[in-house]
mmCIF file of C-alpha atoms in Angstrom:
data_model
loop_
_atom_site.group_PDB
_atom_site.id
_atom_site.type_symbol
_atom_site.label_atom_id
_atom_site.label_comp_id
_atom_site.label_asym_id
_atom_site.label_seq_id
_atom_site.Cartn_x
_atom_site.Cartn_y
_atom_site.Cartn_z
ATOM 1 C CA MET A 1 6.742 37.047 -17.075
ATOM 2 C CA THR A 2 7.430 37.887 -13.543
ATOM 3 C CA PRO A 3 5.071 36.339 -10.905
ATOM 4 C CA THR A 4 3.315 38.527 -8.540
ATOM 5 C CA GLN A 5 5.170 38.896 -5.315
ATOM 6 C CA PRO A 6 3.670 38.714 -1.944
ATOM 7 C CA ASN A 7 2.862 41.940 0.037
ATOM 8 C CA LEU A 8 5.557 42.042 2.712
ATOM 9 C CA GLU A 9 3.098 43.213 5.287
ATOM 10 C CA ASP A 10 1.121 39.971 4.643
ATOM 11 C CA ILE A 11 4.104 37.636 4.925
ATOM 12 C CA PHE A 12 3.765 35.535 8.112
ATOM 13 C CA MET A 13 6.288 32.820 7.072
ATOM 14 C CA LYS A 14 9.376 35.229 7.034
ATOM 15 C CA THR A 15 12.209 32.773 6.861
ATOM 16 C CA ILE A 16 12.429 29.898 4.380
ATOM 17 C CA GLY A 17 14.990 27.131 4.184
ATOM 18 C CA VAL A 18 16.200 25.683 1.067
ATOM 19 C CA ILE A 19 18.050 22.187 1.179
ATOM 20 C CA GLY A 20 19.815 21.359 -2.026
ATOM 21 C CA LEU A 21 21.327 24.438 -3.716
ATOM 22 C CA GLY A 22 22.172 23.007 -7.054
ATOM 23 C CA ASN A 23 20.832 24.312 -10.374
ATOM 24 C CA MET A 24 17.276 24.385 -9.330
ATOM 25 C CA GLY A 25 17.600 25.039 -5.492
ATOM 26 C CA ARG A 26 19.854 28.040 -6.191
ATOM 27 C CA GLY A 27 17.440 29.650 -8.458
ATOM 28 C CA MET A 28 14.522 28.946 -5.973
ATOM 29 C CA ALA A 29 16.526 30.422 -3.030
ATOM 30 C CA LEU A 30 17.235 33.599 -5.023
ATOM 31 C CA SER A 31 13.663 33.961 -6.258
ATOM 32 C CA LEU A 32 12.491 33.634 -2.489
ATOM 33 C CA GLN A 33 15.056 36.196 -1.609
ATOM 34 C CA ARG A 34 13.804 38.555 -4.297
ATOM 35 C CA GLY A 35 10.196 37.998 -3.046
ATOM 36 C CA GLY A 36 11.066 39.503 0.351
ATOM 37 C CA TYR A 37 11.800 36.294 2.314
ATOM 38 C CA GLU A 38 14.822 35.564 4.552
ATOM 39 C CA VAL A 39 16.395 32.534 2.970
ATOM 40 C CA VAL A 40 18.683 30.088 4.863
ATOM 41 C CA GLY A 41 20.078 27.291 2.652
ATOM 42 C CA THR A 42 22.393 24.365 2.944
ATOM 43 C CA ASP A 43 23.870 21.739 0.486
ATOM 44 C CA ALA A 44 26.008 18.599 0.771
ATOM 45 C CA SER A 45 28.802 20.321 -1.239
ATOM 46 C CA SER A 46 30.845 22.958 0.438
ATOM 47 C CA GLU A 47 31.674 24.428 -2.983
ATOM 48 C CA THR A 48 27.810 24.961 -3.685
ATOM 49 C CA ARG A 49 27.344 26.457 -0.293
ATOM 50 C CA ALA A 50 30.119 28.912 -0.851
ATOM 51 C CA SER A 51 28.891 29.858 -4.261
ATOM 52 C CA LEU A 52 25.457 30.832 -3.080
ATOM 53 C CA ALA A 53 26.812 32.502 0.062
ATOM 54 C CA ALA A 54 28.789 34.768 -2.439
ATOM 55 C CA GLU A 55 25.281 35.697 -4.010
ATOM 56 C CA GLY A 56 24.050 37.070 -0.661
ATOM 57 C CA VAL A 57 21.974 34.068 0.624
ATOM 58 C CA THR A 58 22.596 33.004 4.329
ATOM 59 C CA VAL A 59 24.116 29.536 3.960
ATOM 60 C CA VAL A 60 24.792 27.186 6.774
ATOM 61 C CA ASP A 61 26.531 23.853 7.063
ATOM 62 C CA THR A 62 23.783 21.529 8.412
ATOM 63 C CA VAL A 63 20.151 20.743 8.135
ATOM 64 C CA ALA A 64 19.972 21.308 11.925
ATOM 65 C CA GLU A 65 20.976 24.864 11.448
ATOM 66 C CA VAL A 66 18.401 25.358 8.742
ATOM 67 C CA MET A 67 15.672 23.897 10.803
ATOM 68 C CA ALA A 68 16.417 26.120 13.745
ATOM 69 C CA LYS A 69 15.500 29.250 11.827
ATOM 70 C CA VAL A 70 12.699 28.517 9.484
ATOM 71 C CA GLU A 71 8.824 28.296 9.163
ATOM 72 C CA LEU A 72 8.968 26.343 5.860
ATOM 73 C CA VAL A 73 11.681 24.249 4.286
ATOM 74 C CA VAL A 74 11.960 23.591 0.568
ATOM 75 C CA LEU A 75 13.804 20.380 -0.639
ATOM 76 C CA SER A 76 15.452 20.472 -4.084
ATOM 77 C CA LEU A 77 17.226 17.152 -4.190
ATOM 78 C CA PRO A 78 18.005 14.573 -7.027
ATOM 79 C CA THR A 79 16.548 11.289 -5.797
ATOM 80 C CA ALA A 80 13.717 9.784 -3.558
ATOM 81 C CA ALA A 81 16.619 8.158 -1.625
ATOM 82 C CA ILE A 82 18.292 11.336 -0.856
ATOM 83 C CA VAL A 83 15.009 13.046 0.126
ATOM 84 C CA SER A 84 14.432 10.146 2.511
ATOM 85 C CA GLU A 85 17.806 10.524 4.126
ATOM 86 C CA VAL A 86 17.622 14.345 4.483
ATOM 87 C CA VAL A 87 14.036 13.902 6.142
ATOM 88 C CA ALA A 88 14.424 10.865 8.208
ATOM 89 C CA GLY A 89 18.256 10.036 8.154
ATOM 90 C CA LYS A 90 20.769 10.928 10.883
ATOM 91 C CA GLY A 91 21.020 14.666 11.441
ATOM 92 C CA GLY A 92 18.016 15.254 9.170
ATOM 93 C CA ILE A 93 14.762 17.199 9.469
ATOM 94 C CA ILE A 94 12.944 14.769 11.803
ATOM 95 C CA GLU A 95 15.842 14.601 14.218
ATOM 96 C CA ASN A 96 15.611 18.473 14.234
ATOM 97 C CA ALA A 97 11.737 18.649 14.125
ATOM 98 C CA LYS A 98 10.176 21.971 14.640
ATOM 99 C CA LYS A 99 6.388 21.936 15.316
ATOM 100 C CA GLY A 100 4.284 23.447 12.568
ATOM 101 C CA VAL A 101 6.974 23.683 9.806
ATOM 102 C CA ILE A 102 5.880 22.601 6.287
ATOM 103 C CA VAL A 103 8.352 20.650 4.358
ATOM 104 C CA VAL A 104 7.907 21.143 0.532
ATOM 105 C CA ASP A 105 9.465 18.686 -1.681
ATOM 106 C CA THR A 106 10.127 20.024 -5.156
ATOM 107 C CA SER A 107 12.137 17.115 -6.270
ATOM 108 C CA THR A 108 10.675 14.505 -8.688
ATOM 109 C CA SER A 109 10.274 11.552 -6.251
ATOM 110 C CA HIS A 110 8.128 8.463 -5.791
ATOM 111 C CA PRO A 111 4.659 9.230 -4.234
ATOM 112 C CA ASP A 112 4.783 6.362 -1.882
ATOM 113 C CA THR A 113 8.102 7.617 -0.500
ATOM 114 C CA THR A 114 6.332 11.061 -0.031
ATOM 115 C CA ARG A 115 3.296 9.521 1.699
ATOM 116 C CA ALA A 116 5.503 7.577 4.050
ATOM 117 C CA LEU A 117 7.597 10.551 4.931
ATOM 118 C CA ALA A 118 4.673 12.639 5.476
ATOM 119 C CA LYS A 119 3.284 10.207 8.127
ATOM 120 C CA GLN A 120 6.656 10.291 9.969
ATOM 121 C CA LEU A 121 6.691 14.079 9.866
ATOM 122 C CA HIS A 122 3.099 14.256 11.160
ATOM 123 C CA ALA A 123 4.101 12.098 14.064
ATOM 124 C CA VAL A 124 6.635 14.964 15.172
ATOM 125 C CA GLY A 125 4.202 17.827 14.574
ATOM 126 C CA MET A 126 5.292 18.710 11.053
ATOM 127 C CA ARG A 127 3.694 18.596 7.704
ATOM 128 C CA MET A 128 4.739 17.631 4.139
ATOM 129 C CA MET A 129 3.536 18.502 0.577
ATOM 130 C CA ASP A 130 5.016 17.647 -2.771
ATOM 131 C CA ALA A 131 5.369 20.429 -5.433
ATOM 132 C CA PRO A 132 7.568 19.138 -8.135
ATOM 133 C CA VAL A 133 8.516 21.675 -10.717
ATOM 134 C CA SER A 134 8.901 22.252 -14.373
ATOM 135 C CA GLY A 135 10.716 25.148 -16.058
ATOM 136 C CA GLY A 136 14.447 24.228 -15.509
ATOM 137 C CA PRO A 137 17.084 26.405 -14.004
ATOM 138 C CA LYS A 138 15.832 29.409 -16.083
ATOM 139 C CA GLY A 139 12.380 29.075 -14.515
ATOM 140 C CA ALA A 140 13.766 28.699 -11.055
ATOM 141 C CA ILE A 141 16.041 31.856 -11.240
ATOM 142 C CA THR A 142 13.217 34.071 -12.682
ATOM 143 C CA GLY A 143 10.493 32.661 -10.471
ATOM 144 C CA THR A 144 8.525 31.373 -13.556
ATOM 145 C CA MET A 145 8.301 27.682 -12.903
ATOM 146 C CA ALA A 146 5.048 25.588 -12.939
ATOM 147 C CA MET A 147 4.332 23.530 -9.924
ATOM 148 C CA VAL A 148 2.090 20.445 -9.487
ATOM 149 C CA ILE A 149 1.064 20.033 -5.951
ATOM 150 C CA GLY A 150 0.070 17.420 -3.611
ATOM 151 C CA ALA A 151 -1.102 18.733 -0.197
ATOM 152 C CA SER A 152 -4.145 19.136 2.077
ATOM 153 C CA ASP A 153 -6.328 22.234 1.157
ATOM 154 C CA GLU A 154 -5.266 23.831 4.411
ATOM 155 C CA ASP A 155 -1.393 23.274 3.876
ATOM 156 C CA PHE A 156 -1.722 24.478 0.336
ATOM 157 C CA ALA A 157 -3.329 27.682 1.235
ATOM 158 C CA GLU A 158 -0.816 28.358 3.976
ATOM 159 C CA ALA A 159 2.223 27.668 1.788
ATOM 160 C CA GLU A 160 1.026 29.239 -1.478
ATOM 161 C CA PRO A 161 2.420 32.717 -0.831
ATOM 162 C CA VAL A 162 5.969 31.122 -0.543
ATOM 163 C CA LEU A 163 5.346 28.955 -3.709
ATOM 164 C CA LYS A 164 4.022 32.066 -5.447
ATOM 165 C CA ALA A 165 7.368 33.680 -5.033
ATOM 166 C CA MET A 166 9.009 30.805 -6.831
ATOM 167 C CA SER A 167 6.460 29.987 -9.577
ATOM 168 C CA ALA A 168 4.189 31.492 -12.182
ATOM 169 C CA LYS A 169 1.626 28.624 -12.207
ATOM 170 C CA ARG A 170 0.618 26.313 -9.386
ATOM 171 C CA VAL A 171 -1.926 23.449 -9.852
ATOM 172 C CA HIS A 172 -3.187 21.702 -6.748
ATOM 173 C CA ILE A 173 -3.711 18.120 -7.941
ATOM 174 C CA GLY A 174 -4.872 16.380 -4.776
ATOM 175 C CA GLY A 175 -3.415 15.095 -1.447
ATOM 176 C CA VAL A 176 0.092 14.351 -0.544
ATOM 177 C CA GLY A 177 1.836 12.488 -3.215
ATOM 178 C CA ALA A 178 -0.512 13.520 -5.996
ATOM 179 C CA GLY A 179 1.979 16.069 -7.209
ATOM 180 C CA HIS A 180 4.680 13.518 -7.844
ATOM 181 C CA VAL A 181 2.192 11.354 -9.684
ATOM 182 C CA ALA A 182 1.441 14.265 -12.002
ATOM 183 C CA LYS A 183 5.196 15.142 -12.474
ATOM 184 C CA ILE A 184 6.080 11.558 -13.277
ATOM 185 C CA ALA A 185 3.288 11.678 -15.860
ATOM 186 C CA ASN A 186 4.621 14.937 -17.258
ATOM 187 C CA ASN A 187 7.989 13.662 -17.688
ATOM 188 C CA LEU A 188 6.962 10.507 -19.180
ATOM 189 C CA PHE A 189 5.037 12.485 -21.824
ATOM 190 C CA THR A 190 8.147 14.540 -22.477
ATOM 191 C CA ALA A 191 10.557 11.510 -22.707
ATOM 192 C CA SER A 192 8.047 9.801 -25.036
ATOM 193 C CA HIS A 193 7.709 13.044 -27.223
ATOM 194 C CA LEU A 194 11.419 13.483 -27.602
ATOM 195 C CA LEU A 195 11.910 9.872 -28.862
ATOM 196 C CA VAL A 196 9.039 10.327 -31.422
ATOM 197 C CA ALA A 197 10.271 13.773 -32.497
ATOM 198 C CA GLY A 198 13.821 12.354 -32.991
ATOM 199 C CA GLU A 199 12.477 9.582 -35.322
ATOM 200 C CA VAL A 200 9.880 11.851 -37.218
ATOM 201 C CA THR A 201 12.494 14.553 -37.974
ATOM 202 C CA ARG A 202 15.015 11.944 -39.344
ATOM 203 C CA MET A 203 12.268 10.317 -41.484
ATOM 204 C CA ALA A 204 11.548 13.772 -42.904
ATOM 205 C CA ALA A 205 15.181 14.644 -43.563
ATOM 206 C CA ALA A 206 15.560 11.278 -45.287
ATOM 207 C CA ALA A 207 12.622 12.097 -47.414
ATOM 208 C CA GLY A 208 14.169 15.300 -48.558
ATOM 209 C CA VAL A 209 11.999 17.718 -46.395
ATOM 210 C CA PRO A 210 13.781 20.412 -44.380
ATOM 211 C CA VAL A 211 13.345 19.753 -40.606
ATOM 212 C CA GLU A 212 12.732 23.443 -39.912
ATOM 213 C CA ARG A 213 9.758 23.685 -42.227
ATOM 214 C CA LEU A 214 8.512 20.303 -41.028
ATOM 215 C CA LEU A 215 8.351 21.585 -37.603
ATOM 216 C CA GLN A 216 6.557 24.790 -38.674
ATOM 217 C CA GLY A 217 3.991 22.555 -40.330
ATOM 218 C CA ILE A 218 3.525 20.255 -37.257
ATOM 219 C CA ASN A 219 3.356 23.187 -34.894
ATOM 220 C CA ALA A 220 0.536 24.538 -37.020
ATOM 221 C CA GLY A 221 -1.290 21.349 -36.600
ATOM 222 C CA SER A 222 -2.515 18.736 -34.171
ATOM 223 C CA GLY A 223 0.888 16.956 -33.682
ATOM 224 C CA ARG A 224 2.425 19.989 -31.967
ATOM 225 C CA SER A 225 3.856 19.671 -28.383
ATOM 226 C CA PHE A 226 6.282 21.386 -26.102
ATOM 227 C CA VAL A 227 9.101 19.397 -27.616
ATOM 228 C CA THR A 228 8.326 20.515 -31.201
ATOM 229 C CA GLU A 229 7.350 24.128 -30.218
ATOM 230 C CA HIS A 230 10.096 24.790 -27.723
ATOM 231 C CA SER A 231 12.655 22.118 -27.174
ATOM 232 C CA PHE A 232 13.717 21.669 -30.858
ATOM 233 C CA PRO A 233 14.288 25.359 -31.460
ATOM 234 C CA THR A 234 15.704 26.178 -28.113
ATOM 235 C CA TRP A 235 18.083 23.260 -27.511
ATOM 236 C CA VAL A 236 18.136 20.762 -30.472
ATOM 237 C CA MET A 237 18.189 22.628 -33.869
ATOM 238 C CA ASN A 238 20.924 25.088 -32.835
ATOM 239 C CA GLY A 239 22.966 22.273 -31.394
ATOM 240 C CA LYS A 240 23.175 23.826 -27.966
ATOM 241 C CA PHE A 241 21.837 20.994 -25.888
ATOM 242 C CA ASP A 242 22.170 23.063 -22.596
ATOM 243 C CA SER A 243 18.887 22.770 -20.869
ATOM 244 C CA GLY A 244 20.346 22.179 -17.451
ATOM 245 C CA PHE A 245 18.583 18.743 -17.236
ATOM 246 C CA THR A 246 20.679 15.654 -17.723
ATOM 247 C CA MET A 247 20.172 12.217 -19.303
ATOM 248 C CA LYS A 248 20.732 10.727 -15.907
ATOM 249 C CA LEU A 249 17.903 12.721 -14.344
ATOM 250 C CA MET A 250 15.522 11.899 -17.094
ATOM 251 C CA ARG A 251 16.469 8.249 -16.982
ATOM 252 C CA LYS A 252 15.680 8.325 -13.321
ATOM 253 C CA ASP A 253 12.316 9.881 -13.883
ATOM 254 C CA VAL A 254 11.361 7.388 -16.467
ATOM 255 C CA ARG A 255 12.265 4.589 -14.047
ATOM 256 C CA LEU A 256 9.999 6.057 -11.624
ATOM 257 C CA SER A 257 7.102 5.792 -14.054
ATOM 258 C CA GLN A 258 7.635 2.135 -14.364
ATOM 259 C CA GLU A 259 7.779 1.650 -10.543
ATOM 260 C CA LEU A 260 4.601 3.514 -10.389
ATOM 261 C CA THR A 261 2.931 1.501 -13.100
ATOM 262 C CA SER A 262 3.887 -1.657 -11.422
ATOM 263 C CA ALA A 263 2.818 -0.443 -8.102
ATOM 264 C CA VAL A 264 -0.668 0.208 -9.346
ATOM 265 C CA GLY A 265 -0.918 -2.988 -11.194
ATOM 266 C CA LEU A 266 -0.877 -1.969 -14.793
ATOM 267 C CA ASP A 267 0.650 -3.356 -18.059
ATOM 268 C CA LEU A 268 1.361 -0.408 -20.258
ATOM 269 C CA PRO A 269 3.261 -1.643 -23.277
ATOM 270 C CA LEU A 270 4.006 1.737 -25.154
ATOM 271 C CA THR A 271 5.455 3.391 -22.048
ATOM 272 C CA LYS A 272 7.358 0.147 -21.122
ATOM 273 C CA ARG A 273 8.978 0.316 -24.519
ATOM 274 C CA VAL A 274 9.752 4.079 -23.985
ATOM 275 C CA ALA A 275 11.526 3.184 -20.654
ATOM 276 C CA GLU A 276 13.492 0.402 -22.515
ATOM 277 C CA LEU A 277 14.633 2.830 -24.966
ATOM 278 C CA TRP A 278 15.745 5.338 -22.406
ATOM 279 C CA ALA A 279 17.619 2.718 -20.456
ATOM 280 C CA GLU A 280 19.337 1.415 -23.668
ATOM 281 C CA SER A 281 20.431 4.900 -24.623
ATOM 282 C CA SER A 282 23.096 4.661 -21.949
ATOM 283 C CA GLN A 283 25.020 2.610 -24.318
ATOM 284 C CA THR A 284 25.544 5.801 -26.686
ATOM 285 C CA ILE A 285 24.612 8.882 -24.659
ATOM 286 C CA GLY A 286 26.271 9.387 -21.215
ATOM 287 C CA ASP A 287 24.524 10.393 -18.024
ATOM 288 C CA ALA A 288 25.984 13.892 -17.955
ATOM 289 C CA GLU A 289 24.731 14.857 -21.410
ATOM 290 C CA ASP A 290 21.633 17.084 -21.924
ATOM 291 C CA PHE A 291 18.461 15.021 -21.831
ATOM 292 C CA ASN A 292 17.438 16.430 -25.142
ATOM 293 C CA ARG A 293 20.290 14.292 -26.806
ATOM 294 C CA ILE A 294 17.831 11.416 -26.679
ATOM 295 C CA VAL A 295 16.683 12.715 -30.131
ATOM 296 C CA GLU A 296 19.979 11.211 -31.439
ATOM 297 C CA LEU A 297 19.281 7.683 -30.336
ATOM 298 C CA GLY A 298 20.147 5.374 -33.095
ATOM 299 C CA THR A 299 22.533 7.725 -34.770
ATOM 300 C CA ARG A 300 25.587 6.950 -32.540
ATOM 301 C CA GLU A 301 27.836 4.113 -32.211
ATOM 302 C CA SER A 302 27.683 2.426 -28.959
ATOM 303 C CA LYS A 303 30.337 3.495 -26.359
ATOM 304 C CA ALA A 304 31.671 -0.077 -26.166
ATOM 305 C CA ALA A 305 32.120 -0.340 -29.948
ATOM 306 C CA ALA A 306 33.862 3.081 -29.884
#
């Protein structure tokens, strides 16, 4: 499905910045360009910058050069610490503040980090919203991602035409930080479902039941999930394991869930065990491997033993 693109006559934000041009940022930049926006991007990697420039996007070397040109800037960065550095660090967005610009963080980050940065941006006349995404690199390049959004009603309404060029679904969850709470919850579900699906399919195979038919039965019943309906046929059963999302990134997101749980003063034993299993998986499944490999937990020798 291709999302509806904005009427070019109605576009008042004409130039959009994208900071972070990796798997997701590259796709978002190209979707924005296809949607009729001028895009100015940058990345810490000169090779990544050169690669996107070859695809026709205007690429510059610094955040300052991005900020000089744009009405809205999209962040697609791997960690909350890097988001903080890009926004509030030396040579970052705040040092190059431009009144009225909205900063849209599509990363999976900590809601407290987002809220603190939003206050700093507000002090220099800028605004922030969190719009973490689902859909992977394919969703980014096709503009079919889903976004869960934390923003004021006014900022969401102003930014939505830009977000629409990058996504097929947008759910406004609440104020700043709410989008990151929702994304952490979403990824915790996925992390949990993959662990359970890996164990359930091994149980069925050991009992002599073909896994393909087991999944057909589950997907016809109440146990189905995105993992059983999509992840297994797309990346697991065919052995491809090429979703574009790594073990390292999912481990980071699961850690974020535990930080959030602690911050709000809860003791959640099941999700705590999920987090422990994801952390322990580093002994057998490397950071660079596809995150769906977690279904193989317990089937490999430890790297130390090997």
